[in-house]
Coordinates of C-alpha atoms in Angstrom, one line a residue:
Chain B
X1 CA 107.7 103.4 37.7
X2 CA 106.4 106.8 38.6
X3 CA 104.4 105.2 41.4
X4 CA 107.5 103.4 42.6
X5 CA 109.5 106.7 42.8
X6 CA 106.7 108.4 44.7
X7 CA 106.5 105.5 47.1
X8 CA 110.3 105.5 47.6
X9 CA 110.3 109.3 48.1
X10 CA 107.5 109.0 50.7
X11 CA 109.2 106.2 52.5
X12 CA 112.5 108.0 52.5
X13 CA 110.9 111.2 53.9
X14 CA 109.1 109.0 56.6
X15 CA 112.5 107.4 57.4
X16 CA 114.1 110.8 57.7
X17 CA 111.3 112.0 60.1
X18 CA 111.7 108.9 62.2
X19 CA 115.5 109.3 62.3
X20 CA 115.1 112.9 63.3
X21 CA 112.7 112.0 66.2
X22 CA 115.1 109.3 67.4
X23 CA 118.0 111.7 67.4
X24 CA 115.9 114.2 69.3
X25 CA 115.0 111.5 71.9
X26 CA 118.6 110.4 72.2
X27 CA 119.6 114.0 72.9
X28 CA 116.9 114.4 75.6
X29 CA 118.0 111.2 77.2
X30 CA 121.7 112.3 77.2
X31 CA 120.8 115.7 78.6
X32 CA 118.7 114.2 81.4
X33 CA 121.3 111.7 82.4
X34 CA 124.0 114.3 82.5
X35 CA 122.2 116.0 85.3
X36 CA 121.9 112.8 87.5
X37 CA 125.0 111.9 89.5
X38 CA 124.3 108.2 90.3
X39 CA 122.0 105.8 88.6
X40 CA 121.2 102.7 90.6
X41 CA 119.4 99.8 88.9
X42 CA 117.7 97.4 91.3
X43 CA 117.5 94.0 89.7
X44 CA 116.2 90.6 90.7
X45 CA 116.2 87.2 89.0
X46 CA 112.9 86.0 90.5
X47 CA 109.7 88.0 91.2
X48 CA 108.4 88.6 94.7
X49 CA 111.7 88.9 96.4
X50 CA 111.0 92.5 97.5
X51 CA 112.7 94.3 94.7
X52 CA 110.1 97.1 94.6
X53 CA 110.1 97.3 98.4
X54 CA 113.9 97.6 98.4
X55 CA 113.8 100.3 95.7
X56 CA 111.1 102.4 97.5
X57 CA 112.9 102.2 100.8
X58 CA 116.3 102.9 99.3
X59 CA 114.9 106.0 97.7
X60 CA 113.2 106.9 101.0
X61 CA 116.4 106.7 103.0
X62 CA 118.5 108.6 100.4
X63 CA 115.9 111.4 100.4
X64 CA 115.8 111.5 104.2
X65 CA 119.6 111.9 104.2
X66 CA 119.2 115.0 102.0
X67 CA 120.0 113.6 98.6
X68 CA 117.9 114.7 95.7
X69 CA 116.5 111.4 94.6
X70 CA 114.3 110.1 91.7
X71 CA 112.5 106.8 91.6
X72 CA 111.5 105.3 88.3
X73 CA 109.2 102.3 88.1
X74 CA 109.5 100.7 84.6
X75 CA 107.5 97.5 85.4
X76 CA 104.7 97.9 82.9
X77 CA 102.8 94.8 84.0
X78 CA 103.1 95.0 87.8
X79 CA 103.9 98.6 88.7
X80 CA 104.1 98.4 92.6
X81 CA 105.9 101.7 93.3
X82 CA 102.8 103.8 92.8
X83 CA 100.9 101.8 95.4
X84 CA 103.9 101.8 97.8
X85 CA 104.3 105.6 97.6
X86 CA 100.6 106.3 97.7
X87 CA 100.6 107.9 94.2
X88 CA 96.9 108.0 93.3
X89 CA 96.8 110.9 90.8
X90 CA 97.8 111.0 87.1
X91 CA 101.2 112.7 86.3
X92 CA 101.1 116.3 85.2
X93 CA 102.6 117.6 82.0
X94 CA 105.0 120.6 81.8
X95 CA 103.5 124.0 80.7
X96 CA 105.2 123.6 77.3
X97 CA 103.4 120.2 77.0
X98 CA 106.7 118.6 76.2
X99 CA 107.6 116.7 79.4
X100 CA 106.1 114.7 82.2
X101 CA 106.3 116.1 85.7
X102 CA 107.3 113.4 88.3
X103 CA 105.2 113.1 91.4
X104 CA 106.9 115.0 94.3
X105 CA 106.8 112.6 97.3
X106 CA 108.7 114.9 99.6
X107 CA 111.2 117.8 99.2
X108 CA 113.9 115.5 98.0
X109 CA 112.0 112.6 96.4
X110 CA 110.4 112.5 93.0
X111 CA 108.8 109.4 91.4
X112 CA 107.4 108.2 88.1
X113 CA 105.4 105.0 87.5
X114 CA 103.6 103.8 84.5
X115 CA 100.7 103.3 86.8
X116 CA 100.4 107.1 87.2
X117 CA 99.8 107.4 83.5
X118 CA 96.6 105.3 83.5
X119 CA 93.0 106.4 84.1
X120 CA 91.9 102.9 85.1
X121 CA 94.4 101.4 87.6
X122 CA 93.0 97.9 87.1
X123 CA 93.6 97.8 83.4
X124 CA 96.3 95.5 82.1
X125 CA 99.0 96.9 79.8
X126 CA 99.2 94.1 77.3
X127 CA 102.3 95.2 75.5
X128 CA 104.9 93.2 73.7
X129 CA 108.7 93.9 74.1
X130 CA 109.3 96.8 71.6
X131 CA 106.5 98.9 73.1
X132 CA 108.0 98.4 76.6
X133 CA 111.4 99.4 75.3
X134 CA 109.9 102.7 73.9
X135 CA 108.2 103.5 77.2
X136 CA 111.5 103.1 79.2
X137 CA 113.3 105.4 76.8
X138 CA 110.5 108.0 77.2
X139 CA 110.7 107.7 81.0
X140 CA 114.4 108.5 80.9
X141 CA 114.2 111.2 78.3
X142 CA 110.8 112.8 78.6
X143 CA 110.5 113.1 82.4
X144 CA 111.5 116.4 83.9
X145 CA 113.9 114.9 86.4
X146 CA 116.0 118.1 87.0
X147 CA 119.2 117.8 89.0
X148 CA 119.4 114.6 91.0
X149 CA 122.0 112.9 93.2
X150 CA 120.4 109.5 92.7
X151 CA 118.0 107.9 90.3
X152 CA 116.7 104.5 91.5
X153 CA 115.4 102.3 88.7
X154 CA 113.0 99.5 89.5
X155 CA 112.6 97.1 86.6
X156 CA 110.7 93.8 86.3
X157 CA 112.5 90.6 87.3
X158 CA 114.4 88.5 84.8
X159 CA 116.7 89.2 81.9
X160 CA 114.3 90.2 79.1
X161 CA 113.3 93.4 77.3
X162 CA 113.0 95.8 80.2
X163 CA 116.3 95.2 82.0
X164 CA 118.1 95.0 78.7
X165 CA 116.6 98.4 77.6
X166 CA 117.5 100.0 80.9
X167 CA 121.1 98.9 80.5
X168 CA 121.3 100.0 76.9
X169 CA 119.6 103.4 77.7
X170 CA 121.7 104.1 80.9
X171 CA 125.0 102.2 80.4
X172 CA 126.6 103.9 83.4
X173 CA 123.9 102.5 85.8
X174 CA 125.2 100.4 88.8
X175 CA 123.3 97.2 89.6
X176 CA 122.0 96.2 93.1
X177 CA 120.8 92.6 93.0
X178 CA 118.0 91.6 95.4
X179 CA 117.3 87.9 96.2
X180 CA 115.6 85.8 98.9
X181 CA 117.7 83.0 100.4
X182 CA 116.2 79.8 99.0
X183 CA 117.8 77.9 96.1
X184 CA 114.9 78.5 93.7
X185 CA 115.6 82.2 94.0
X186 CA 119.4 81.8 93.9
X187 CA 119.2 79.8 90.7
X188 CA 117.6 82.9 89.1
X189 CA 120.0 85.3 90.7
X190 CA 122.9 83.4 89.2
X191 CA 121.2 84.2 85.8
X192 CA 121.1 87.9 86.8
X193 CA 124.8 87.8 87.6
X194 CA 125.4 86.2 84.2
X195 CA 123.2 89.0 82.7
X196 CA 125.3 91.7 84.4
X197 CA 128.5 90.2 83.1
X198 CA 127.2 89.8 79.5
X199 CA 125.8 93.3 79.2
X200 CA 128.8 94.8 81.2
X201 CA 126.6 96.2 84.0
X202 CA 128.8 97.0 87.0
X203 CA 127.2 95.8 90.3
X204 CA 127.4 97.3 93.8
X205 CA 126.5 93.9 95.3
X206 CA 123.8 91.6 96.5
X207 CA 121.0 92.1 99.1
X208 CA 119.5 89.1 100.9
X209 CA 115.8 90.0 101.6
X210 CA 113.2 88.2 103.7
X211 CA 116.1 86.6 105.5
X212 CA 114.9 85.4 108.9
X213 CA 111.8 86.4 110.8
X214 CA 110.9 86.6 114.4
X215 CA 107.4 85.2 115.5
X216 CA 105.5 88.2 116.7
X217 CA 103.9 86.0 119.4
X218 CA 106.8 84.0 120.9
X219 CA 109.8 85.9 119.5
X220 CA 111.4 82.7 118.2
X221 CA 113.3 82.8 114.9
X222 CA 111.8 81.3 111.8
X223 CA 113.6 80.9 108.4
X224 CA 110.7 81.5 106.1
X225 CA 112.8 81.1 102.9
X226 CA 115.9 79.4 104.4
X227 CA 118.9 81.7 105.1
X228 CA 122.4 82.6 104.1
X229 CA 122.0 81.9 100.4
X230 CA 122.5 85.5 99.3
X231 CA 125.8 85.9 101.2
X232 CA 127.0 82.5 99.9
X233 CA 126.2 83.5 96.3
X234 CA 128.0 86.9 96.7
X235 CA 131.1 85.1 97.9
X236 CA 130.9 82.5 95.1
X237 CA 130.9 85.1 92.4
X238 CA 133.3 87.6 94.1
X239 CA 130.5 90.2 94.6
X240 CA 130.0 92.5 97.5
X241 CA 127.4 91.3 100.1
X242 CA 125.4 94.4 101.0
X243 CA 123.5 92.8 103.9
X244 CA 120.6 90.7 105.1
X245 CA 117.2 92.2 105.7
X246 CA 114.7 90.3 107.9
X247 CA 111.1 89.7 106.8
X248 CA 108.7 92.1 108.6
X249 CA 104.9 92.0 108.2
X250 CA 105.1 95.8 108.9
X251 CA 106.9 96.2 105.5
X252 CA 104.0 94.4 103.7
X253 CA 101.4 96.6 105.6
X254 CA 103.4 99.8 104.9
X255 CA 103.6 98.9 101.2
X256 CA 99.8 98.6 101.1
X257 CA 99.4 101.9 103.0
X258 CA 101.5 103.8 100.6
X259 CA 104.2 105.0 103.0
X260 CA 107.6 103.2 102.8
X261 CA 108.6 101.9 106.3
X262 CA 111.9 103.7 106.1
X263 CA 110.0 107.0 106.3
X264 CA 108.9 106.0 109.8
X265 CA 111.1 107.0 112.7
X266 CA 110.7 104.0 114.9
X267 CA 113.9 101.8 115.0
X268 CA 113.3 98.1 114.4
X269 CA 115.5 95.1 113.3
X270 CA 114.3 95.8 109.7
X271 CA 115.2 99.5 109.7
X272 CA 118.6 98.8 111.3
X273 CA 119.4 96.1 108.8
X274 CA 118.2 98.3 105.9
X275 CA 120.3 101.2 107.0
X276 CA 123.4 99.0 106.9
X277 CA 122.6 98.0 103.3
X278 CA 122.2 101.7 102.3
X279 CA 125.5 102.5 103.9
X280 CA 127.2 99.7 102.1
X281 CA 125.8 101.1 98.9
X282 CA 126.7 104.8 99.4
X283 CA 130.2 104.2 100.7
X284 CA 131.1 102.6 97.3
X285 CA 130.2 105.8 95.4
Chain M
X1 CA 115.7 96.3 36.6
X2 CA 117.1 92.7 36.1
X3 CA 118.7 93.0 39.6
X4 CA 115.3 94.2 40.9
X5 CA 113.6 91.2 39.5
X6 CA 116.1 88.7 40.8
X7 CA 115.9 90.4 44.2
X8 CA 112.2 90.1 44.2
X9 CA 112.2 86.5 43.1
X10 CA 114.7 85.6 45.8
X11 CA 112.7 87.5 48.5
X12 CA 109.5 85.9 47.3
X13 CA 111.1 82.4 47.4
X14 CA 112.4 83.2 51.0
X15 CA 108.9 84.4 52.0
X16 CA 107.3 81.2 50.5
X17 CA 109.8 79.1 52.5
X18 CA 109.0 81.0 55.7
X19 CA 105.3 80.7 55.1
X20 CA 105.6 77.0 54.5
X21 CA 107.6 76.5 57.8
X22 CA 105.0 78.5 59.7
X23 CA 102.2 76.5 58.3
X24 CA 104.1 73.3 59.2
X25 CA 104.5 74.6 62.8
X26 CA 100.9 75.6 63.0
X27 CA 99.9 72.1 61.9
X28 CA 102.1 70.5 64.5
X29 CA 100.7 72.7 67.2
X30 CA 97.1 71.9 66.2
X31 CA 98.0 68.2 66.1
X32 CA 99.6 68.2 69.5
X33 CA 96.8 70.2 71.1
X34 CA 94.1 67.9 69.7
X35 CA 95.6 65.1 71.8
X36 CA 95.4 67.0 75.1
X37 CA 92.0 67.1 76.8
X38 CA 92.4 70.1 79.2
X39 CA 94.9 72.9 79.1
X40 CA 95.3 74.8 82.3
X41 CA 97.2 78.1 82.2
X42 CA 98.5 79.2 85.7
X43 CA 98.8 83.0 85.7
X44 CA 99.8 85.6 88.3
X45 CA 100.0 89.4 88.2
X46 CA 103.0 89.6 90.5
X47 CA 106.1 87.5 90.8
X48 CA 106.9 85.4 93.9
X49 CA 103.3 84.5 94.8
X50 CA 104.0 80.8 94.3
X51 CA 102.8 80.4 90.8
X52 CA 105.4 77.8 89.9
X53 CA 104.9 76.0 93.2
X54 CA 101.1 75.8 92.5
X55 CA 101.8 74.6 89.0
X56 CA 104.2 71.9 90.1
X57 CA 102.0 70.7 92.9
X58 CA 98.8 70.8 90.8
X59 CA 100.6 68.6 88.2
X60 CA 101.8 66.3 91.0
X61 CA 98.3 65.8 92.4
X62 CA 96.7 65.2 89.0
X63 CA 99.4 62.6 88.1
X64 CA 98.8 60.9 91.5
X65 CA 95.1 60.7 90.7
X66 CA 96.0 58.8 87.6
X67 CA 95.6 61.5 85.0
X68 CA 98.1 61.7 82.2
X69 CA 99.6 65.1 82.9
X70 CA 102.1 67.4 81.2
X71 CA 103.8 70.4 82.8
X72 CA 105.3 73.1 80.6
X73 CA 107.5 75.9 82.0
X74 CA 107.7 78.8 79.6
X75 CA 109.4 81.2 81.9
X76 CA 112.6 81.9 80.0
X77 CA 114.2 84.2 82.5
X78 CA 113.3 82.4 85.7
X79 CA 112.5 78.8 85.0
X80 CA 111.8 77.3 88.4
X81 CA 110.0 74.1 87.4
X82 CA 113.2 72.3 86.5
X83 CA 114.6 72.9 90.0
X84 CA 111.3 72.0 91.7
X85 CA 111.0 68.7 89.9
X86 CA 114.7 67.8 90.2
X87 CA 115.3 67.9 86.4
X88 CA 119.1 68.0 86.1
X89 CA 119.7 66.5 82.6
X90 CA 119.2 68.0 79.2
X91 CA 116.1 66.9 77.3
X92 CA 116.4 64.1 74.7
X93 CA 115.4 64.3 71.1
X94 CA 113.2 61.8 69.3
X95 CA 115.0 59.2 67.1
X96 CA 113.8 61.0 63.9
X97 CA 115.5 64.2 65.4
X98 CA 112.2 66.1 64.9
X99 CA 110.9 66.5 68.4
X100 CA 111.8 67.1 72.0
X101 CA 111.1 64.3 74.5
X102 CA 109.7 65.7 77.8
X103 CA 111.3 64.5 81.0
X104 CA 109.3 61.6 82.5
X105 CA 108.8 62.5 86.2
X106 CA 106.6 59.5 87.0
X107 CA 104.4 57.2 85.0
X108 CA 101.8 59.9 84.5
X109 CA 103.8 63.1 84.6
X110 CA 105.9 64.6 81.9
X111 CA 107.6 68.0 82.1
X112 CA 109.5 70.5 79.8
X113 CA 111.4 73.5 81.0
X114 CA 113.6 75.9 79.0
X115 CA 116.2 75.2 81.8
X116 CA 116.5 71.6 80.5
X117 CA 117.7 72.9 77.1
X118 CA 120.7 74.7 78.6
X119 CA 124.2 73.3 79.2
X120 CA 125.1 76.0 81.7
X121 CA 122.2 76.4 84.2
X122 CA 123.5 79.7 85.4
X123 CA 123.5 81.4 82.1
X124 CA 120.9 84.1 81.6
X125 CA 118.7 83.9 78.5
X126 CA 118.8 87.6 77.4
X127 CA 116.0 87.4 74.9
X128 CA 113.6 90.1 73.7
X129 CA 109.9 89.4 73.2
X130 CA 109.8 87.9 69.7
X131 CA 112.4 85.2 70.5
X132 CA 110.3 84.2 73.6
X133 CA 107.1 83.9 71.5
X134 CA 109.0 81.6 69.1
X135 CA 110.2 79.4 72.0
X136 CA 106.7 79.0 73.4
X137 CA 105.2 78.0 70.0
X138 CA 108.0 75.4 69.7
X139 CA 107.3 74.0 73.2
X140 CA 103.6 73.5 72.2
X141 CA 104.3 72.2 68.7
X142 CA 107.7 70.4 68.9
X143 CA 107.5 68.6 72.2
X144 CA 106.3 65.0 71.9
X145 CA 103.6 65.3 74.5
X146 CA 101.5 62.3 73.3
X147 CA 98.0 61.8 74.7
X148 CA 97.4 63.9 77.8
X149 CA 94.4 64.5 80.1
X150 CA 96.0 67.7 81.4
X151 CA 98.7 70.2 80.3
X152 CA 99.6 72.7 83.0
X153 CA 101.3 75.8 81.6
X154 CA 103.5 77.9 83.9
X155 CA 104.2 81.3 82.4
X156 CA 106.1 84.4 83.8
X157 CA 104.0 86.9 85.8
X158 CA 102.4 89.9 84.2
X159 CA 100.6 90.6 80.9
X160 CA 103.4 90.7 78.4
X161 CA 104.8 88.7 75.5
X162 CA 104.8 85.3 77.2
X163 CA 101.2 85.1 78.6
X164 CA 99.9 86.7 75.4
X165 CA 101.7 84.1 73.2
X166 CA 100.3 81.3 75.4
X167 CA 96.8 82.5 74.9
X168 CA 97.2 83.1 71.2
X169 CA 98.8 79.6 70.7
X170 CA 96.4 77.7 73.0
X171 CA 93.1 79.8 72.8
X172 CA 91.1 77.0 74.5
X173 CA 93.3 77.1 77.7
X174 CA 91.5 77.8 81.0
X175 CA 93.2 80.2 83.4
X176 CA 93.9 79.7 87.1
X177 CA 95.0 82.9 88.8
X178 CA 97.4 82.8 91.7
X179 CA 97.8 85.7 94.2
X180 CA 99.0 86.4 97.7
X181 CA 96.6 88.4 99.9
X182 CA 98.2 91.8 100.2
X183 CA 97.0 94.8 98.2
X184 CA 100.2 95.2 96.2
X185 CA 99.6 91.7 94.9
X186 CA 95.9 92.3 94.4
X187 CA 96.5 95.4 92.4
X188 CA 98.5 93.2 89.9
X189 CA 95.8 90.5 89.9
X190 CA 93.2 93.0 88.9
X191 CA 95.4 93.6 85.9
X192 CA 95.5 89.8 85.2
X193 CA 91.7 89.7 85.3
X194 CA 91.6 92.6 82.9
X195 CA 94.1 90.7 80.7
X196 CA 91.9 87.6 80.8
X197 CA 88.8 89.6 79.8
X198 CA 90.6 91.4 77.0
X199 CA 92.1 88.3 75.4
X200 CA 89.0 86.3 76.1
X201 CA 90.7 83.7 78.3
X202 CA 88.2 81.8 80.4
X203 CA 89.2 81.4 84.0
X204 CA 88.5 78.6 86.5
X205 CA 89.1 81.0 89.4
X206 CA 91.5 82.5 91.9
X207 CA 93.8 80.8 94.4
X208 CA 95.0 82.7 97.4
X209 CA 98.5 81.4 98.3
X210 CA 100.7 82.1 101.3
X211 CA 97.5 82.8 103.2
X212 CA 98.1 82.5 106.9
X213 CA 101.0 80.7 108.6
X214 CA 101.3 78.9 112.0
X215 CA 104.5 79.6 114.0
X216 CA 106.4 76.3 114.1
X217 CA 107.5 77.1 117.7
X218 CA 104.3 78.4 119.4
X219 CA 101.6 77.4 116.9
X220 CA 100.1 80.9 116.8
X221 CA 98.7 82.2 113.6
X222 CA 100.7 84.9 111.7
X223 CA 99.4 86.7 108.6
X224 CA 102.6 87.1 106.7
X225 CA 101.0 88.9 103.7
X226 CA 97.7 89.9 105.3
X227 CA 94.7 87.6 104.5
X228 CA 91.4 87.3 102.7
X229 CA 92.3 89.5 99.7
X230 CA 92.1 86.7 97.1
X231 CA 88.6 85.7 98.2
X232 CA 87.4 89.4 98.2
X233 CA 88.8 90.0 94.7
X234 CA 87.1 86.8 93.4
X235 CA 83.8 88.0 94.8
X236 CA 84.3 91.5 93.4
X237 CA 84.9 90.3 89.9
X238 CA 82.4 87.4 90.0
X239 CA 85.1 84.8 89.7
X240 CA 85.2 81.4 91.4
X241 CA 87.3 81.3 94.6
X242 CA 89.3 78.1 94.5
X243 CA 90.6 78.2 98.0
X244 CA 93.3 79.5 100.4
X245 CA 96.6 77.8 100.8
X246 CA 98.7 78.5 103.9
X247 CA 102.4 79.4 103.8
X248 CA 104.5 76.4 104.7
X249 CA 108.3 76.4 105.0
X250 CA 108.2 72.8 103.9
X251 CA 107.0 73.9 100.5
X252 CA 110.1 76.2 100.1
X253 CA 112.3 73.3 101.2
X254 CA 110.6 70.8 98.9
X255 CA 111.0 73.2 96.0
X256 CA 114.7 73.4 96.6
X257 CA 115.0 69.6 97.0
X258 CA 113.2 68.9 93.7
X259 CA 110.2 66.9 95.0
X260 CA 106.9 68.8 95.0
X261 CA 105.4 68.5 98.5
X262 CA 102.1 67.0 97.1
X263 CA 104.1 63.9 96.2
X264 CA 104.6 63.2 99.9
X265 CA 102.0 61.2 101.7
X266 CA 102.0 63.0 105.0
X267 CA 98.8 65.0 105.5
X268 CA 99.4 68.6 106.6
X269 CA 97.3 71.9 106.6
X270 CA 99.0 72.7 103.3
X271 CA 98.2 69.4 101.6
X272 CA 94.6 69.5 102.8
X273 CA 94.1 73.0 101.6
X274 CA 95.8 72.2 98.3
X275 CA 93.6 69.1 97.7
X276 CA 90.5 71.3 98.1
X277 CA 91.9 73.7 95.4
X278 CA 92.5 70.8 93.0
X279 CA 89.0 69.4 93.6
X280 CA 87.5 72.9 92.9
X281 CA 89.4 72.9 89.6
X282 CA 88.6 69.4 88.4
X283 CA 84.9 69.5 89.3
X284 CA 84.5 72.4 86.8
X285 CA 85.8 70.3 83.9

């Protein structure tokens, strides 16, 4: 019986300690979010539709327009943002050792990726759901974001632990749904719309990516992944269509080189189309 | 004290019941796996590299060659296999109500997808990790697979709950890693290789998908996602390179139409390249 009581007392003290830490984290999350005007959550149903590329270029354009912008990559298993922004070093820690310092990409753009916490970039993070949820909450609460106009959140595709945790941690976030035009991708995007409705995530609309392509040799149009499906789906579900972005091999190359194509000054069909999408997003805010 | 004892007795009886059910499931899994000669687990680091398309076409070729083949889609959030195989109906249940009957695609090919369990195809499955792990174990243990030469398993990209559960449930599975050639994809594939090493999953090699493309108008070559990265990575890590498969808009269309392109008899650069990959897989077994 005495052992029982000691056990119970220890457990209760551990529970109190955990509850205190959770409250502390919740307070830090609330405090951080209060200093960020707009939170944009870039979602996709299917992988490989260019969600990270849209996130990185959206953040690039907003920072070029003078907005204080943060970019948060919470894809533990395939963190592309670090590569796309040329982040090669580990993140620093604040002098009081309490917070992570985001990487300063330019005067207006800060970014955080799980990749920038790892010594060995090739190592897999073999985490189950609860660990990923904890990481996302830390990225929102323990990163020293400061005052921001925009925080862009890039989560893995689908409707599992990571997107769910983002929505639960940042309930005021606004969704931007990225798809490619073919039916296999649209089937998944319909699930993303169902997800948004179920978890009450407001959406700014749908972007159709990799929509059309011009042969660099003969200039003729090629529909790599069909076309028009994103606009059709937006209409069908009463969502805003934010625009079509063409496929551009320069975007693939710029992602590999670590400089988002929207940082470049040259005007191309891609940059023109992308600017329209950004305008269609910002004019709703 | 009496209440305590009753509580304990109830909990202990519930625990016994759960343990019994788990043992029963383990026995069914073991029994099912014993009747399947080769289990091939198709993995990718990044989404959208064509993992489901490779899985469906690999299953199609093996079934055409006369092998009894099963195809299992465990991607809860983006189950593409059902669409790619034209599975529109719900799965049947065995007369004893104990098992799921896989969809018979042709004499030699059976398939199961989480999509074929849902009344509303557009509904999102908003599940956290543990629920997904349970579903995967049920698909291995509770589906009436019968005698098979091959079971092809298509899991979501990354190194999280689903791939981990597949490896833990089917430890004898052999991995086939699919990538596209650009660095952003290769960065993720290096994580997949690290995952395979950590969980001791033997791999048959790497497939480079969407590697090269011929303009349908002028016939000139276009590297949509760069090229050669898959072969380089295989060499770097001492893995077998299974071959390069070109991008083909016909594959996108056939996926939408529900008939894998490898079921068609016409010979194209895609079908030739894909046949080489399949030969490079089967000759290792």
